[in-house]
């Protein structure tokens, strides 16, 4: 069997690693920080709206492992909150070690504080054909400020480095480095490997000729909320606190990534979600103003540290790919998660990462690649997003099963359902039942 090298250990990279290692390949997952899950350490909302359907499709296709973990680590299930139904919230403070143990147990070689900084391509044959990667150049940086260079060879590669940061982008297109979970100052900047391989990055845009989008939520230390608010969060999983008129800022809605939360309720109220931390469903909120609201008098931010001023900037470096998740003009590099399109969410990252990992394994084994058919929401999302990208406003669009234009499309096409039996039947009818385990 071959060797699959995956750069980036967020949900997409983890999903790719599960597929590659289960297909029998030596699987190396390199992650620049000291933790897996990337933005998954500050998210937590699963199974809301169309994400329920997508999670069940993945389970029926044989990629249920990570959903089993997020379900098991959920402290609240089947919650309806404004604009969202049947959501579950996993505990962001507890999930990373669980996933880490699971991947290590499968035999994935986890390399932390190991940052991919360049690609090495095979010698050109002189013919007009896609390039092939031979290795990644990485910097190992566990020891203070010393970095050791290493070349990691592979038969196929997955890039799942996300689209957030680095600091220069947060400073240039946002409100400065807000000190988010990716901790670029300590672990170094994200690197776009597709760009290193010669493919120009696609950069998201937002109204007003601005680039990228603000992450859409920040987290408060739960213990700094009033007792009443904490009780509400524990009991219902969420709390809605009306904002005084002078603190309502509708403008912030269009800056954020998560269009599923760009609803008037999210500007007119403070919406808190219990994900282990208290998730405040707005990009940032001036601390002094926040403390003027009953229940928030002593509050402080836990993510990002500068949540009173700004948040991470995302969608700065998306790569072009085909329906197999293969990077444009590169035969053995596959893309997953936010790297593979303007996708928002853990479920979306697991969906795209699973396909990227499965196809990296197939490419290494010389087997035909697979794609997800449009009869399934997971397949339709991939082709719809790719098509939308070619339209004039393509760089302004974001796609999630949880809301916005893609959830509307799911409903219109009849793809959205919470009927598990029906979802399984659709997967079976599409010839995709347990496809990920047909090796
Ligand atoms: C504050 C916040 C809240 C969110 N809440 C939710 C939510 O509740 N529910 C939901 O579904 N979605 C949520 N999202 C969106 C969701 O987290 C992301 O869309 C998804 O997790 C992205 O996964 P990914 O694997 O593509 O990227 P990332 O999570 O960004 O992972 C990329 C990984 O690659 C690593 N990396 C980068 N460059 C390199 C390199 N050169 N070498 C090695 N490693 C590298 C990074 O350190 C990181 O670990 C939230 C996002 C944010 C920021």
Short mmCIF file of C-alpha atoms and ligand atoms in Angstrom, two decimals:
data_model
loop_
_atom_site.label_atom_id
_atom_site.label_comp_id
_atom_site.label_asym_id
_atom_site.label_seq_id
_atom_site.Cartn_x
_atom_site.Cartn_y
_atom_site.Cartn_z
CA UNK A 1 0.00 0.00 0.00
CA UNK A 2 1.02 3.63 -0.35
CA UNK A 3 1.86 6.53 1.88
CA UNK A 4 -0.65 9.37 2.25
CA UNK A 5 0.53 12.69 3.68
CA UNK A 6 -2.14 15.05 4.97
CA UNK A 7 -1.38 18.69 5.80
CA UNK A 8 -3.74 20.23 8.37
CA UNK A 9 -5.43 18.44 11.25
CA UNK A 10 -8.82 20.19 11.37
CA UNK A 11 -12.02 18.18 10.91
CA UNK A 12 -11.26 17.82 7.18
CA UNK A 13 -7.72 16.53 7.72
CA UNK A 14 -8.89 14.16 10.47
CA UNK A 15 -11.65 12.77 8.23
CA UNK A 16 -9.15 12.31 5.38
CA UNK A 17 -6.79 10.49 7.74
CA UNK A 18 -9.52 8.10 8.91
CA UNK A 19 -10.32 7.15 5.31
CA UNK A 20 -6.69 6.80 4.23
CA UNK A 21 -5.59 4.70 7.20
CA UNK A 22 -8.68 2.48 7.04
CA UNK A 23 -7.87 1.81 3.39
CA UNK A 24 -4.61 0.30 4.62
CA UNK A 25 -2.20 3.14 3.77
CA UNK A 26 0.60 4.47 5.92
CA UNK A 27 -0.99 7.78 6.89
CA UNK A 28 0.90 10.80 8.16
CA UNK A 29 -1.09 13.78 9.46
CA UNK A 30 0.92 16.93 9.95
CA UNK A 31 -0.45 19.77 12.02
CA UNK A 32 1.25 23.08 12.70
CA UNK A 33 -0.22 23.57 16.20
CA UNK A 34 -0.20 21.26 19.22
CA UNK A 35 -3.84 20.19 18.77
CA UNK A 36 -6.06 18.51 16.22
CA UNK A 37 -9.42 19.91 15.07
CA UNK A 38 -8.37 23.48 14.26
CA UNK A 39 -11.52 25.60 14.24
CA UNK A 40 -13.43 22.57 15.50
CA UNK A 41 -12.07 23.45 18.95
CA UNK A 42 -14.27 26.54 19.04
CA UNK A 43 -17.37 25.46 17.06
CA UNK A 44 -19.52 22.62 18.32
CA UNK A 45 -22.86 22.99 16.54
CA UNK A 46 -23.80 19.86 14.59
CA UNK A 47 -26.91 18.39 12.99
CA UNK A 48 -28.66 21.77 12.64
CA UNK A 49 -31.01 21.97 9.64
CA UNK A 50 -29.57 20.19 6.57
CA UNK A 51 -26.46 19.10 8.46
CA UNK A 52 -28.61 16.34 9.97
CA UNK A 53 -29.26 14.90 6.49
CA UNK A 54 -25.60 15.26 5.48
CA UNK A 55 -24.35 13.56 8.66
CA UNK A 56 -26.69 10.62 8.07
CA UNK A 57 -25.63 10.36 4.41
CA UNK A 58 -22.00 10.15 5.50
CA UNK A 59 -22.88 7.50 8.07
CA UNK A 60 -24.70 5.43 5.43
CA UNK A 61 -21.74 5.81 3.06
CA UNK A 62 -19.44 4.36 5.75
CA UNK A 63 -17.86 7.57 7.03
CA UNK A 64 -19.67 7.70 10.36
CA UNK A 65 -16.71 7.47 12.74
CA UNK A 66 -16.29 11.18 13.48
CA UNK A 67 -20.05 11.75 13.69
CA UNK A 68 -20.20 8.95 16.25
CA UNK A 69 -17.67 10.93 18.32
CA UNK A 70 -19.42 14.30 17.94
CA UNK A 71 -22.77 12.67 18.82
CA UNK A 72 -21.25 10.94 21.86
CA UNK A 73 -19.58 14.17 23.04
CA UNK A 74 -22.76 16.24 22.69
CA UNK A 75 -24.08 17.75 25.89
CA UNK A 76 -27.33 18.97 24.28
CA UNK A 77 -29.23 17.21 21.50
CA UNK A 78 -32.26 17.97 19.36
CA UNK A 79 -32.26 21.67 20.25
CA UNK A 80 -34.30 24.22 18.30
CA UNK A 81 -32.88 27.76 18.46
CA UNK A 82 -33.68 30.77 16.22
CA UNK A 83 -33.50 29.71 12.55
CA UNK A 84 -32.23 26.21 13.43
CA UNK A 85 -33.80 22.88 14.22
CA UNK A 86 -32.66 19.61 15.83
CA UNK A 87 -29.14 20.88 16.58
CA UNK A 88 -26.68 19.15 18.85
CA UNK A 89 -23.78 20.83 20.61
CA UNK A 90 -20.57 18.92 21.28
CA UNK A 91 -18.38 19.98 24.15
CA UNK A 92 -15.50 21.89 22.54
CA UNK A 93 -13.45 21.68 25.71
CA UNK A 94 -13.43 17.87 25.69
CA UNK A 95 -13.54 16.67 22.10
CA UNK A 96 -9.96 17.11 20.87
CA UNK A 97 -8.30 14.46 23.08
CA UNK A 98 -11.06 12.02 22.13
CA UNK A 99 -10.42 12.46 18.38
CA UNK A 100 -6.67 12.37 18.95
CA UNK A 101 -6.86 9.04 20.78
CA UNK A 102 -9.14 7.66 18.08
CA UNK A 103 -6.79 8.59 15.23
CA UNK A 104 -3.70 7.40 17.10
CA UNK A 105 -5.53 4.13 17.84
CA UNK A 106 -6.16 3.62 14.12
CA UNK A 107 -2.44 3.97 13.50
CA UNK A 108 -2.40 7.47 11.98
CA UNK A 109 1.08 8.97 12.45
CA UNK A 110 0.34 12.30 14.11
CA UNK A 111 3.00 14.97 13.73
CA UNK A 112 2.37 18.09 15.80
CA UNK A 113 4.17 21.43 15.57
CA UNK A 114 5.07 20.37 12.08
CA UNK A 115 4.24 23.01 9.48
CA UNK A 116 4.17 22.40 5.75
CA UNK A 117 5.94 25.27 4.04
CA UNK A 118 6.47 24.09 0.47
CA UNK A 119 5.85 21.32 -2.06
CA UNK A 120 8.35 19.35 -4.10
CA UNK A 121 7.07 18.25 -7.49
CA UNK A 122 8.36 15.44 -9.66
CA UNK A 123 10.58 16.32 -12.62
CA UNK A 124 8.50 17.39 -15.60
CA UNK A 125 8.29 14.79 -18.34
CA UNK A 126 8.04 17.60 -20.87
CA UNK A 127 4.56 16.39 -21.88
CA UNK A 128 1.39 18.40 -21.30
CA UNK A 129 0.08 16.53 -18.27
CA UNK A 130 -0.87 17.31 -14.67
CA UNK A 131 2.02 17.79 -12.27
CA UNK A 132 2.68 15.26 -9.53
CA UNK A 133 3.81 16.00 -5.97
CA UNK A 134 6.73 14.05 -4.61
CA UNK A 135 7.01 15.47 -1.09
CA UNK A 136 6.16 18.27 1.31
CA UNK A 137 8.82 20.39 2.89
CA UNK A 138 8.00 20.92 6.58
CA UNK A 139 9.46 22.82 9.51
CA UNK A 140 9.48 21.06 12.86
CA UNK A 141 9.24 23.61 15.62
CA UNK A 142 8.64 22.00 18.99
CA UNK A 143 11.90 23.30 20.40
CA UNK A 144 11.58 27.00 21.22
CA UNK A 145 12.35 29.15 18.20
CA UNK A 146 14.48 26.54 16.47
CA UNK A 147 13.06 24.96 13.35
CA UNK A 148 14.28 21.83 11.68
CA UNK A 149 13.57 21.26 8.02
CA UNK A 150 12.37 17.85 6.89
CA UNK A 151 11.18 16.42 3.59
CA UNK A 152 8.16 14.12 3.89
CA UNK A 153 7.60 12.01 0.80
CA UNK A 154 4.28 10.49 -0.16
CA UNK A 155 2.39 8.74 -2.94
CA UNK A 156 -0.64 11.00 -2.57
CA UNK A 157 -1.36 14.11 -0.52
CA UNK A 158 -4.30 15.92 1.03
CA UNK A 159 -4.27 19.63 1.73
CA UNK A 160 -6.68 20.52 4.53
CA UNK A 161 -4.95 23.62 5.85
CA UNK A 162 -8.22 25.59 6.10
CA UNK A 163 -8.66 29.17 5.03
CA UNK A 164 -8.20 31.12 8.27
CA UNK A 165 -5.49 33.66 8.88
CA UNK A 166 -2.56 34.02 8.99
CA UNK A 167 -1.95 37.19 11.01
CA UNK A 168 -1.20 39.38 7.98
CA UNK A 169 -4.65 38.63 6.56
CA UNK A 170 -6.39 39.27 9.89
CA UNK A 171 -4.51 42.57 10.18
CA UNK A 172 -4.97 43.57 6.55
CA UNK A 173 -8.60 42.54 6.02
CA UNK A 174 -9.98 42.34 9.57
CA UNK A 175 -9.45 44.14 12.87
CA UNK A 176 -6.01 42.71 13.62
CA UNK A 177 -4.91 39.32 14.95
CA UNK A 178 -7.59 38.54 17.51
CA UNK A 179 -5.54 35.66 18.96
CA UNK A 180 -7.76 32.80 17.85
CA UNK A 181 -7.41 29.09 18.47
CA UNK A 182 -4.94 28.69 15.56
CA UNK A 183 -2.35 30.73 17.49
CA UNK A 184 -0.29 31.79 14.44
CA UNK A 185 2.15 33.91 16.50
CA UNK A 186 3.29 30.76 18.33
CA UNK A 187 2.99 28.12 15.62
CA UNK A 188 3.56 30.08 12.43
CA UNK A 189 1.36 31.03 9.50
CA UNK A 190 -0.92 28.85 7.42
CA UNK A 191 0.63 28.13 4.04
CA UNK A 192 -1.33 27.56 0.83
CA UNK A 193 0.25 24.45 -0.68
CA UNK A 194 -1.82 24.71 -3.86
CA UNK A 195 -0.37 28.19 -4.36
CA UNK A 196 3.13 26.80 -3.74
CA UNK A 197 2.38 24.24 -6.45
CA UNK A 198 1.54 27.06 -8.86
CA UNK A 199 -2.27 27.36 -8.61
CA UNK A 200 -3.48 30.89 -7.79
CA UNK A 201 -5.63 31.07 -4.62
CA UNK A 202 -9.29 32.01 -4.78
CA UNK A 203 -10.00 34.69 -2.19
CA UNK A 204 -13.47 35.26 -0.78
CA UNK A 205 -14.96 38.72 -1.02
CA UNK A 206 -17.47 40.63 1.02
CA UNK A 207 -19.52 43.75 0.24
CA UNK A 208 -17.57 47.00 -0.06
CA UNK A 209 -14.64 45.59 -2.08
CA UNK A 210 -13.33 43.82 1.01
CA UNK A 211 -11.68 40.43 1.14
CA UNK A 212 -12.37 37.37 3.31
CA UNK A 213 -15.03 37.14 6.01
CA UNK A 214 -15.04 37.41 9.78
CA UNK A 215 -15.58 34.21 11.75
CA UNK A 216 -19.10 34.48 13.02
CA UNK A 217 -18.93 33.72 16.74
CA UNK A 218 -16.80 34.31 19.80
CA UNK A 219 -16.73 32.46 23.10
CA UNK A 220 -17.20 33.67 26.68
CA UNK A 221 -15.94 32.01 29.83
CA UNK A 222 -19.15 30.39 31.05
CA UNK A 223 -18.19 30.91 34.69
CA UNK A 224 -18.18 34.71 34.19
CA UNK A 225 -21.88 34.82 33.24
CA UNK A 226 -24.59 35.41 35.84
CA UNK A 227 -26.01 32.40 37.65
CA UNK A 228 -29.36 32.86 35.89
CA UNK A 229 -27.78 32.76 32.44
CA UNK A 230 -25.67 29.73 33.32
CA UNK A 231 -28.77 27.91 34.56
CA UNK A 232 -30.62 28.70 31.32
CA UNK A 233 -27.71 27.44 29.22
CA UNK A 234 -27.52 24.24 31.19
CA UNK A 235 -31.25 23.60 30.95
CA UNK A 236 -32.01 24.59 27.35
CA UNK A 237 -28.57 24.59 25.66
CA UNK A 238 -29.07 28.19 24.54
CA UNK A 239 -30.24 31.58 25.77
CA UNK A 240 -31.69 34.58 23.93
CA UNK A 241 -31.09 37.96 25.57
CA UNK A 242 -32.69 41.02 23.85
CA UNK A 243 -30.24 43.83 23.13
CA UNK A 244 -31.01 47.46 23.99
CA UNK A 245 -31.78 49.36 20.73
CA UNK A 246 -28.54 51.36 20.83
CA UNK A 247 -26.45 48.16 20.79
CA UNK A 248 -28.14 46.57 17.77
CA UNK A 249 -25.64 46.52 14.87
CA UNK A 250 -27.16 45.01 11.74
CA UNK A 251 -24.06 45.89 9.68
CA UNK A 252 -22.08 43.14 11.41
CA UNK A 253 -24.31 40.47 9.83
CA UNK A 254 -22.94 41.00 6.31
CA UNK A 255 -19.30 40.80 7.45
CA UNK A 256 -19.53 37.32 8.81
CA UNK A 257 -18.85 33.94 7.29
CA UNK A 258 -21.91 32.15 8.60
CA UNK A 259 -24.81 33.34 6.51
CA UNK A 260 -27.03 30.78 8.30
CA UNK A 261 -26.81 33.12 11.30
CA UNK A 262 -27.20 36.36 9.33
CA UNK A 263 -30.81 36.62 10.52
CA UNK A 264 -32.36 39.67 12.24
CA UNK A 265 -32.71 37.68 15.50
CA UNK A 266 -28.91 37.42 15.68
CA UNK A 267 -28.53 41.24 15.48
CA UNK A 268 -31.41 42.13 17.78
CA UNK A 269 -30.49 39.67 20.53
CA UNK A 270 -27.50 38.14 22.14
CA UNK A 271 -27.77 34.45 21.33
CA UNK A 272 -25.67 32.21 23.52
CA UNK A 273 -25.09 28.50 22.88
CA UNK A 274 -23.69 26.08 25.43
CA UNK A 275 -20.75 24.34 23.75
CA UNK A 276 -18.73 23.91 26.93
CA UNK A 277 -17.85 27.56 26.53
CA UNK A 278 -20.66 30.08 26.09
CA UNK A 279 -20.74 30.68 22.37
CA UNK A 280 -21.81 34.23 21.52
CA UNK A 281 -23.27 34.17 18.01
CA UNK A 282 -21.69 37.32 16.68
CA UNK A 283 -18.20 37.94 15.27
CA UNK A 284 -17.08 40.29 18.07
CA UNK A 285 -18.67 42.47 20.73
CA UNK A 286 -17.19 45.48 22.51
CA UNK A 287 -16.44 44.27 26.04
CA UNK A 288 -17.58 47.41 27.84
CA UNK A 289 -20.90 47.43 25.98
CA UNK A 290 -21.35 43.72 26.64
CA UNK A 291 -20.75 44.23 30.36
CA UNK A 292 -23.48 46.89 30.42
CA UNK A 293 -26.09 44.15 29.82
CA UNK A 294 -27.73 42.36 32.75
CA UNK A 295 -26.10 39.00 33.34
CA UNK A 296 -22.87 39.93 31.53
CA UNK A 297 -21.42 42.37 34.10
CA UNK A 298 -18.29 40.29 34.78
CA UNK A 299 -17.93 38.60 31.46
CA UNK A 300 -14.65 37.91 29.63
CA UNK A 301 -13.70 36.30 26.33
CA UNK A 302 -12.12 32.89 26.03
CA UNK A 303 -11.96 32.80 22.20
CA UNK A 304 -10.63 34.74 20.48
CA UNK A 305 -8.85 36.57 23.26
CA UNK A 306 -9.59 39.85 21.51
CA UNK A 307 -13.25 38.95 20.95
CA UNK A 308 -14.13 42.48 22.06
CA UNK A 309 -12.52 43.83 18.90
CA UNK A 310 -12.26 41.29 16.13
CA UNK A 311 -12.09 37.71 14.97
CA UNK A 312 -10.20 35.51 12.53
CA UNK A 313 -10.48 36.19 8.80
CA UNK A 314 -11.41 33.24 6.63
CA UNK A 315 -11.73 32.21 2.96
CA UNK A 316 -8.41 33.76 2.07
CA UNK A 317 -6.94 30.82 0.14
CA UNK A 318 -9.38 28.39 -1.44
CA UNK A 319 -8.01 26.02 -4.08
CA UNK A 320 -9.64 24.98 -7.34
CA UNK A 321 -10.57 21.30 -7.50
CA UNK A 322 -12.49 18.78 -9.56
CA UNK A 323 -15.37 16.49 -8.53
CA UNK A 324 -12.89 14.00 -7.06
CA UNK A 325 -11.53 16.78 -4.78
CA UNK A 326 -8.30 16.71 -6.79
CA UNK A 327 -6.46 20.03 -7.05
CA UNK A 328 -6.44 21.61 -10.48
CA UNK A 329 -3.64 20.24 -12.66
CA UNK A 330 -2.06 18.17 -9.89
CA UNK A 331 -2.68 14.44 -10.19
CA UNK A 332 -2.02 13.34 -6.60
CA UNK A 333 -3.05 16.30 -4.41
CA UNK A 334 -6.59 16.28 -2.98
CA UNK A 335 -8.33 19.11 -1.11
CA UNK A 336 -10.70 18.99 1.85
CA UNK A 337 -12.59 21.38 4.11
CA UNK A 338 -12.45 25.14 3.66
CA UNK A 339 -9.44 24.66 1.40
CA UNK A 340 -11.68 22.87 -1.10
CA UNK A 341 -14.37 25.53 -1.51
CA UNK A 342 -16.28 28.26 0.25
CA UNK A 343 -17.75 25.70 2.66
CA UNK A 344 -18.68 26.54 6.24
CA UNK A 345 -18.88 23.94 8.97
CA UNK A 346 -17.60 20.80 10.63
CA UNK A 347 -20.06 18.56 8.79
CA UNK A 348 -19.00 20.14 5.50
CA UNK A 349 -15.31 19.64 6.42
CA UNK A 350 -15.87 15.97 7.34
CA UNK A 351 -17.84 15.40 4.11
CA UNK A 352 -15.19 16.92 1.83
CA UNK A 353 -12.26 15.58 3.88
CA UNK A 354 -13.62 12.03 3.76
CA UNK A 355 -13.88 12.13 -0.02
CA UNK A 356 -10.43 13.71 -0.37
CA UNK A 357 -8.86 11.06 1.91
CA UNK A 358 -10.65 8.19 0.18
CA UNK A 359 -9.53 9.39 -3.24
CA UNK A 360 -5.96 10.04 -2.10
CA UNK A 361 -5.94 6.38 -1.00
CA UNK A 362 -7.43 5.25 -4.29
CA UNK A 363 -4.93 7.32 -6.30
CA UNK A 364 -2.05 5.80 -4.33
CA UNK A 365 -3.41 2.30 -4.95
CA UNK A 366 -4.03 2.99 -8.66
CA UNK A 367 -7.79 2.47 -8.22
CA UNK A 368 -10.57 4.51 -9.88
CA UNK A 369 -11.53 7.66 -8.00
CA UNK A 370 -15.05 8.14 -6.68
CA UNK A 371 -17.36 11.13 -6.61
CA UNK A 372 -20.55 11.78 -4.64
CA UNK A 373 -23.70 11.76 -6.81
CA UNK A 374 -26.09 14.74 -6.99
CA UNK A 375 -29.02 12.61 -5.70
CA UNK A 376 -27.40 13.07 -2.28
CA UNK A 377 -27.10 16.41 -0.52
CA UNK A 378 -23.37 15.79 -0.02
CA UNK A 379 -22.82 15.31 -3.76
CA UNK A 380 -25.14 18.12 -4.77
CA UNK A 381 -23.31 20.54 -2.45
CA UNK A 382 -19.99 19.79 -4.15
CA UNK A 383 -21.25 20.27 -7.71
CA UNK A 384 -23.46 23.24 -6.84
CA UNK A 385 -20.62 25.08 -5.08
CA UNK A 386 -18.25 24.40 -7.98
CA UNK A 387 -20.82 25.73 -10.46
CA UNK A 388 -21.61 28.85 -8.40
CA UNK A 389 -17.92 29.67 -8.27
CA UNK A 390 -17.88 30.21 -12.02
CA UNK A 391 -20.60 32.88 -11.75
CA UNK A 392 -19.71 36.61 -11.46
CA UNK A 393 -20.59 36.79 -7.73
CA UNK A 394 -19.00 33.40 -7.01
CA UNK A 395 -16.39 34.73 -4.59
CA UNK A 396 -19.11 36.28 -2.38
CA UNK A 397 -20.90 32.97 -1.79
CA UNK A 398 -20.55 30.59 1.17
CA UNK A 399 -22.11 27.15 1.35
CA UNK A 400 -23.44 25.19 4.28
CA UNK A 401 -26.10 22.55 4.81
CA UNK A 402 -27.20 24.59 7.84
CA UNK A 403 -28.65 27.66 6.15
CA UNK A 404 -28.35 30.37 3.53
CA UNK A 405 -28.75 29.59 -0.16
CA UNK A 406 -27.64 25.98 -0.01
CA UNK A 407 -30.14 24.93 2.68
CA UNK A 408 -32.87 26.66 0.64
CA UNK A 409 -31.77 24.59 -2.35
CA UNK A 410 -31.83 21.38 -0.29
CA UNK A 411 -35.41 22.08 0.71
CA UNK A 412 -36.44 22.98 -2.85
CA UNK A 413 -34.94 19.79 -4.28
CA UNK A 414 -36.43 17.65 -1.51
CA UNK A 415 -32.95 16.64 -0.32
CA UNK A 416 -33.55 17.80 3.26
CA UNK A 417 -35.04 15.18 5.55
CA UNK A 418 -34.48 13.88 9.06
CA UNK A 419 -35.88 10.45 8.21
CA UNK A 420 -32.88 8.15 8.76
CA UNK A 421 -34.43 5.23 6.90
CA UNK A 422 -35.18 7.39 3.88
CA UNK A 423 -31.64 8.80 3.86
CA UNK A 424 -30.19 5.30 3.99
CA UNK A 425 -32.48 4.19 1.16
CA UNK A 426 -31.41 7.17 -0.98
CA UNK A 427 -27.76 6.32 -0.38
CA UNK A 428 -28.45 2.70 -1.28
CA UNK A 429 -30.38 3.69 -4.44
CA UNK A 430 -27.47 5.88 -5.47
CA UNK A 431 -25.17 2.86 -5.21
CA UNK A 432 -23.22 4.49 -2.38
CA UNK A 433 -24.10 2.32 0.63
CA UNK A 434 -20.91 1.76 2.66
CA UNK A 435 -18.90 2.95 -0.37
CA UNK A 436 -16.09 4.19 1.85
CA UNK A 437 -15.45 0.66 3.06
CA UNK A 438 -15.38 -0.89 -0.42
CA UNK A 439 -11.63 -0.95 -0.72
C1 LIG B 1 -15.32 30.72 15.92
C2 LIG B 1 -15.86 29.68 14.99
C3 LIG B 1 -17.01 28.98 15.33
C4 LIG B 1 -17.50 28.00 14.47
N1 LIG B 1 -18.59 27.28 14.85
C5 LIG B 1 -19.03 26.26 14.09
C6 LIG B 1 -20.06 25.41 14.55
O1 LIG B 1 -20.57 25.57 15.66
N2 LIG B 1 -20.48 24.38 13.74
C7 LIG B 1 -19.91 24.18 12.52
O2 LIG B 1 -20.31 23.22 11.83
N3 LIG B 1 -18.91 24.96 12.06
C8 LIG B 1 -18.45 25.99 12.82
N4 LIG B 1 -17.42 26.78 12.39
C9 LIG B 1 -16.85 26.54 11.05
C10 LIG B 1 -15.99 25.28 11.08
O3 LIG B 1 -15.25 25.28 12.27
C11 LIG B 1 -15.04 25.20 9.90
O4 LIG B 1 -15.69 25.50 8.68
C12 LIG B 1 -14.42 23.81 9.78
O5 LIG B 1 -14.15 23.27 11.05
C13 LIG B 1 -13.17 23.94 8.95
O6 LIG B 1 -12.42 22.76 9.01
P1 LIG B 1 -11.09 22.59 8.16
O7 LIG B 1 -10.52 21.28 8.56
O8 LIG B 1 -11.37 22.85 6.73
O9 LIG B 1 -10.13 23.80 8.60
P2 LIG B 1 -9.48 24.23 9.99
O10 LIG B 1 -10.33 23.89 11.13
O11 LIG B 1 -9.06 25.66 9.79
O12 LIG B 1 -8.19 23.32 10.09
C14 LIG B 1 -7.02 23.57 9.36
C15 LIG B 1 -5.87 23.00 10.16
O13 LIG B 1 -4.68 23.08 9.39
C16 LIG B 1 -3.62 23.53 10.20
N5 LIG B 1 -2.64 24.13 9.29
C17 LIG B 1 -2.74 25.28 8.58
N6 LIG B 1 -1.66 25.47 7.83
C18 LIG B 1 -0.85 24.42 8.05
C19 LIG B 1 0.42 24.04 7.54
N7 LIG B 1 1.06 24.82 6.66
N8 LIG B 1 0.97 22.87 7.97
C20 LIG B 1 0.33 22.08 8.88
N9 LIG B 1 -0.88 22.41 9.40
C21 LIG B 1 -1.46 23.55 8.97
C22 LIG B 1 -4.28 24.49 11.16
O14 LIG B 1 -3.51 24.69 12.32
C23 LIG B 1 -5.59 23.78 11.44
O15 LIG B 1 -5.52 22.90 12.52
C24 LIG B 1 -16.86 27.75 13.23
C25 LIG B 1 -15.70 28.45 12.90
C26 LIG B 1 -15.19 29.39 13.76
C27 LIG B 1 -13.91 30.11 13.43
#
